[in-house]
Coordinates of C-alpha atoms in Angstrom, one line a residue:
M1 CA -28.4 -48.0 51.7
R2 CA -27.6 -51.0 49.5
E3 CA -31.0 -50.5 47.9
A4 CA -29.9 -47.0 46.7
L5 CA -26.9 -48.6 45.0
K6 CA -28.5 -51.7 43.5
D7 CA -29.0 -50.2 40.0
A8 CA -25.6 -48.5 39.9
K9 CA -23.2 -50.8 38.1
V10 CA -19.9 -49.7 36.8
S11 CA -17.5 -51.6 34.5
R12 CA -14.3 -52.6 36.3
E13 CA -12.4 -53.3 33.1
T14 CA -10.0 -50.4 33.7
A15 CA -9.9 -50.5 37.4
V16 CA -6.3 -50.5 38.8
R17 CA -5.2 -51.1 42.4
V18 CA -3.3 -48.1 43.7
K19 CA 0.1 -48.8 45.0
P20 CA 1.2 -47.3 48.4
E21 CA 1.3 -43.5 48.5
R22 CA 4.0 -41.7 46.7
R23 CA 5.8 -38.4 47.5
E24 CA 7.6 -37.4 44.3
K25 CA 7.7 -33.7 43.5
E26 CA 6.7 -34.4 39.9
W27 CA 4.1 -37.0 39.3
P28 CA 4.0 -39.1 36.1
R29 CA 2.1 -37.5 33.2
P30 CA -0.3 -39.4 31.0
A31 CA 0.8 -40.4 27.5
E32 CA -2.1 -38.4 26.1
C33 CA -4.5 -35.8 27.4
R34 CA -7.1 -37.3 29.8
V35 CA -10.4 -35.6 29.5
V36 CA -12.2 -36.1 32.8
T37 CA -15.9 -35.1 33.4
I38 CA -16.7 -34.5 37.1
A39 CA -20.4 -35.0 37.5
N40 CA -23.1 -35.9 40.0
Q41 CA -26.6 -34.4 39.7
K42 CA -27.0 -34.0 43.4
G43 CA -25.9 -30.6 44.6
G44 CA -23.5 -30.1 47.5
V45 CA -21.3 -33.2 47.0
G46 CA -18.1 -31.3 46.2
K47 CA -18.0 -31.4 42.3
T48 CA -16.6 -27.9 41.9
T49 CA -14.3 -28.2 45.0
T50 CA -13.0 -31.5 43.6
S51 CA -12.5 -30.0 40.1
V52 CA -10.6 -27.0 41.3
N53 CA -8.4 -28.7 43.9
L54 CA -7.5 -31.7 41.8
A55 CA -6.6 -29.4 39.0
A56 CA -4.5 -27.2 41.2
S57 CA -2.7 -30.1 42.8
L58 CA -2.0 -31.8 39.4
A59 CA -0.7 -28.4 38.0
M60 CA 1.5 -27.9 41.1
H61 CA 3.2 -31.3 40.4
G62 CA 4.1 -30.6 36.8
A63 CA 1.0 -31.3 34.8
Q64 CA -0.6 -28.9 32.3
V65 CA -4.3 -28.7 33.3
L66 CA -7.4 -27.0 31.8
V67 CA -10.6 -26.6 33.8
V68 CA -13.7 -26.3 31.7
D69 CA -16.4 -24.6 33.9
L70 CA -19.9 -25.7 32.7
D71 CA -21.8 -24.6 35.8
P72 CA -23.7 -21.3 35.2
Q73 CA -22.8 -20.3 38.8
G74 CA -19.2 -20.0 37.7
N75 CA -17.9 -21.2 41.0
A76 CA -14.9 -23.0 39.5
S77 CA -13.9 -19.8 37.7
T78 CA -14.3 -17.8 41.0
A79 CA -12.1 -20.3 42.9
L80 CA -9.4 -20.0 40.3
G81 CA -9.4 -16.2 40.5
I82 CA -10.8 -15.9 36.9
D83 CA -12.9 -12.9 36.0
H84 CA -16.2 -14.1 34.6
H85 CA -18.7 -11.3 34.5
A86 CA -21.3 -11.2 31.7
D87 CA -19.0 -9.4 29.2
V88 CA -16.2 -11.9 29.5
P89 CA -16.1 -14.5 26.6
S90 CA -17.1 -17.8 28.2
I91 CA -18.0 -21.4 27.5
Y92 CA -21.5 -20.1 26.6
E93 CA -20.2 -18.5 23.4
V94 CA -18.4 -21.7 22.6
L95 CA -21.5 -23.8 22.9
I96 CA -24.1 -21.4 21.5
E97 CA -22.2 -19.2 19.1
D98 CA -19.4 -21.6 18.0
L99 CA -16.6 -19.3 19.3
P100 CA -13.3 -21.2 19.3
M101 CA -12.2 -22.6 22.6
K102 CA -8.8 -20.9 22.3
D103 CA -10.5 -17.5 22.4
I104 CA -11.8 -18.0 25.9
V105 CA -9.1 -20.0 27.7
V106 CA -7.2 -18.0 30.2
P107 CA -4.4 -18.8 32.7
A108 CA -5.2 -19.0 36.4
P109 CA -3.3 -16.2 38.1
E110 CA -2.2 -18.0 41.2
I111 CA -1.0 -21.3 39.8
P112 CA 1.4 -21.9 36.8
N113 CA 0.4 -24.7 34.3
L114 CA -3.3 -24.2 35.2
H115 CA -5.8 -22.7 32.7
C116 CA -9.6 -22.2 32.8
A117 CA -12.4 -21.9 30.3
P118 CA -14.7 -19.8 32.4
A119 CA -18.5 -19.8 32.8
N120 CA -20.8 -16.8 33.4
L121 CA -24.5 -16.3 34.1
N122 CA -25.3 -16.3 30.3
L123 CA -24.8 -20.1 30.6
A124 CA -28.0 -20.3 32.6
G125 CA -30.1 -20.0 29.4
A126 CA -27.9 -22.4 27.4
E127 CA -30.1 -25.4 28.3
I128 CA -33.0 -23.9 26.4
E129 CA -30.9 -22.5 23.6
L130 CA -29.2 -25.8 22.9
V131 CA -32.5 -27.5 22.2
S132 CA -32.7 -26.0 18.7
K133 CA -29.0 -26.5 17.9
V134 CA -27.7 -29.2 15.5
A135 CA -25.9 -32.0 17.3
R136 CA -26.8 -30.3 20.6
E137 CA -25.4 -33.1 22.8
S138 CA -21.9 -33.0 21.2
R139 CA -21.1 -29.3 20.9
L140 CA -18.6 -29.4 23.7
R141 CA -16.9 -32.5 22.2
R142 CA -16.7 -30.7 18.8
A143 CA -15.2 -27.6 20.5
L144 CA -12.6 -29.7 22.3
D145 CA -11.7 -31.7 19.1
S146 CA -11.0 -28.5 17.3
Y147 CA -8.9 -27.1 20.1
D148 CA -5.3 -28.2 20.7
T149 CA -5.9 -30.2 23.9
G150 CA -2.6 -32.0 23.2
M151 CA -0.9 -29.1 25.0
F152 CA -2.6 -30.3 28.2
D153 CA -2.2 -33.4 30.3
Y154 CA -5.7 -33.1 31.9
V155 CA -8.9 -31.4 30.9
L156 CA -11.3 -31.4 33.9
I157 CA -14.9 -30.6 33.1
D158 CA -17.0 -29.2 36.1
C159 CA -20.7 -29.9 35.7
P160 CA -23.9 -28.2 37.1
P161 CA -26.0 -30.2 39.6
S162 CA -28.4 -31.6 37.0
L163 CA -28.6 -34.2 34.2
G164 CA -29.6 -31.6 31.6
L165 CA -28.0 -30.8 28.3
L166 CA -24.9 -29.1 29.8
T167 CA -24.1 -32.3 31.8
V168 CA -24.9 -34.5 28.7
N169 CA -22.4 -32.3 26.7
A170 CA -19.8 -32.9 29.4
L171 CA -20.4 -36.7 29.3
V172 CA -20.2 -36.7 25.5
G173 CA -17.1 -34.5 25.7
G174 CA -15.2 -36.6 28.3
D175 CA -13.3 -39.9 28.0
E176 CA -13.5 -40.5 31.8
L177 CA -16.1 -39.8 34.4
L178 CA -15.2 -39.0 38.0
I179 CA -18.1 -39.1 40.5
P180 CA -17.7 -37.3 43.9
I181 CA -20.0 -39.0 46.5
Q182 CA -20.7 -37.2 49.8
C183 CA -20.4 -39.6 52.7
E184 CA -24.0 -39.3 53.7
Y185 CA -27.0 -41.5 52.9
Y186 CA -28.9 -39.1 50.8
A187 CA -25.9 -38.6 48.5
L188 CA -26.5 -42.2 47.3
E189 CA -30.0 -41.4 46.1
G190 CA -30.0 -40.7 42.4
L191 CA -26.6 -42.4 41.8
G192 CA -28.4 -45.2 39.9
Q193 CA -30.0 -42.5 37.7
L194 CA -26.6 -41.0 36.9
I195 CA -25.2 -44.4 36.0
R196 CA -28.2 -45.1 33.8
T197 CA -27.6 -41.8 32.0
V198 CA -24.0 -42.7 31.5
D199 CA -25.1 -46.0 30.0
L200 CA -27.4 -44.2 27.6
V201 CA -24.6 -41.8 26.6
K202 CA -22.3 -44.7 26.0
S203 CA -24.9 -46.5 23.9
H204 CA -25.8 -43.6 21.7
L205 CA -23.3 -40.8 21.8
N206 CA -19.9 -41.6 23.4
P207 CA -19.1 -45.4 23.6
G208 CA -15.6 -44.6 24.9
L209 CA -16.9 -43.0 28.2
N210 CA -15.6 -44.8 31.2
V211 CA -16.5 -44.4 34.9
S212 CA -12.8 -44.4 36.0
T213 CA -12.9 -42.8 39.4
I214 CA -15.2 -42.4 42.4
L215 CA -14.1 -40.0 45.2
L216 CA -15.6 -40.0 48.7
T217 CA -16.0 -36.5 50.0
M218 CA -17.0 -34.6 53.1
Y219 CA -16.0 -37.6 55.3
D220 CA -16.7 -37.2 59.0
A221 CA -14.7 -39.8 60.9
R222 CA -16.7 -39.1 64.0
T223 CA -19.9 -40.6 62.5
R224 CA -20.7 -44.3 62.0
L225 CA -22.8 -43.3 59.0
A226 CA -19.8 -41.9 57.0
A227 CA -17.9 -45.2 57.6
Q228 CA -20.9 -47.2 56.5
V229 CA -21.5 -45.2 53.3
A230 CA -17.8 -45.5 52.5
E231 CA -17.8 -49.2 53.0
D232 CA -20.9 -49.8 50.9
V233 CA -19.6 -47.6 48.1
R234 CA -16.3 -49.5 48.1
N235 CA -18.0 -52.9 48.2
H236 CA -20.3 -52.0 45.3
F237 CA -17.8 -50.2 43.0
G238 CA -14.6 -51.8 43.9
D239 CA -11.3 -50.5 42.7
V240 CA -12.7 -47.4 40.9
V241 CA -13.1 -45.8 44.3
L242 CA -9.9 -43.9 45.3
N243 CA -8.2 -45.0 48.5
T244 CA -8.1 -41.4 49.6
V245 CA -11.2 -39.8 51.2
I246 CA -11.7 -36.1 51.5
P247 CA -12.6 -35.0 55.1
R248 CA -14.9 -32.2 56.0
S249 CA -12.7 -29.1 56.2
V250 CA -13.4 -25.4 57.0
R251 CA -10.4 -24.4 55.0
V252 CA -11.7 -26.1 51.8
S253 CA -14.9 -24.1 52.2
E254 CA -13.2 -20.8 52.9
A255 CA -10.7 -20.9 50.0
P256 CA -13.1 -19.9 47.1
S257 CA -14.1 -16.7 48.9
Y258 CA -10.5 -15.6 48.5
G259 CA -10.4 -16.6 44.8
Q260 CA -8.1 -19.5 45.6
S261 CA -8.0 -23.3 45.8
V262 CA -7.3 -24.7 49.2
M263 CA -3.9 -25.8 47.7
T264 CA -2.7 -22.2 47.8
Y265 CA -5.0 -20.9 50.5
D266 CA -3.8 -23.3 53.2
P267 CA -1.6 -26.1 51.7
G268 CA -1.0 -27.6 55.2
S269 CA -4.7 -28.2 55.9
S270 CA -6.2 -31.6 56.1
G271 CA -8.4 -30.8 53.0
A272 CA -5.4 -29.7 50.9
L273 CA -3.3 -32.8 51.9
A274 CA -6.2 -35.1 51.1
Y275 CA -6.9 -33.5 47.6
S276 CA -3.1 -33.7 46.9
E277 CA -3.1 -37.4 47.8
A278 CA -6.3 -38.0 45.6
A279 CA -4.7 -36.2 42.7
S280 CA -1.5 -38.3 43.2
E281 CA -3.6 -41.5 42.9
M282 CA -5.3 -40.2 39.7
A283 CA -1.9 -39.4 38.2
H284 CA -0.3 -42.8 39.1
R285 CA -3.4 -44.7 38.0
G286 CA -3.3 -43.0 34.6
A287 CA 0.4 -43.8 34.3
S288 CA -0.1 -47.5 35.0
E289 CA -3.0 -48.1 32.6

């Protein structure tokens, strides 16, 4: 297991120890908009679930939040109750046709303060179409720079399960990287490759990118393996790992089928409480930096 982590090194320059849990109704808001890319090329680790539920939780505690859905499957759009059929203007038109971001951003119907830039299946061909575009790796960054992100406290970018051009655009477009890691051994494989990709992006395209947060997901307290993975990740990455772990939860899995986040579908469930606590850590870390 440690072998799988040996090449994955993260700067601890901005790591901050989290103080004991807080229960304020409104959490502190960052001094300026935090653009956070949520990425891991392995599928099934909880990227979209994390994007949606962190966004919902932050919005429910007073923050203005935008979710940018970069996954052609459009699962984040679905979970937020956003219509994203093929005729709806989406992030595809922004990346390929230079449509302004303001023309596609829509409010989430269930949660005030939460907005979404939806994806649809057209995005599936974007990897190929981007190859011939000028500055193909930074088209999302350019779109965000020309959009008034100052109206938001957080922009969360949900990535597809790959390290292709869509994910590279997300890494170039973000200031921070949040990596969800499933508490199973195979989830650690490829993590070194992701960190190497991040280092390349920092060297050539986005020197300000920082791996600020690692979130342990799908934690099963009944298994010794989950505890071992969590311990190894914490020992290797240190304070960038959130104290909160996300347990396996049926409610978290059910919520998207109702076009909701778990925060509105079942706010008292273990998954909702865990994501709320993780979002609180994010908010207070940002306020203390």
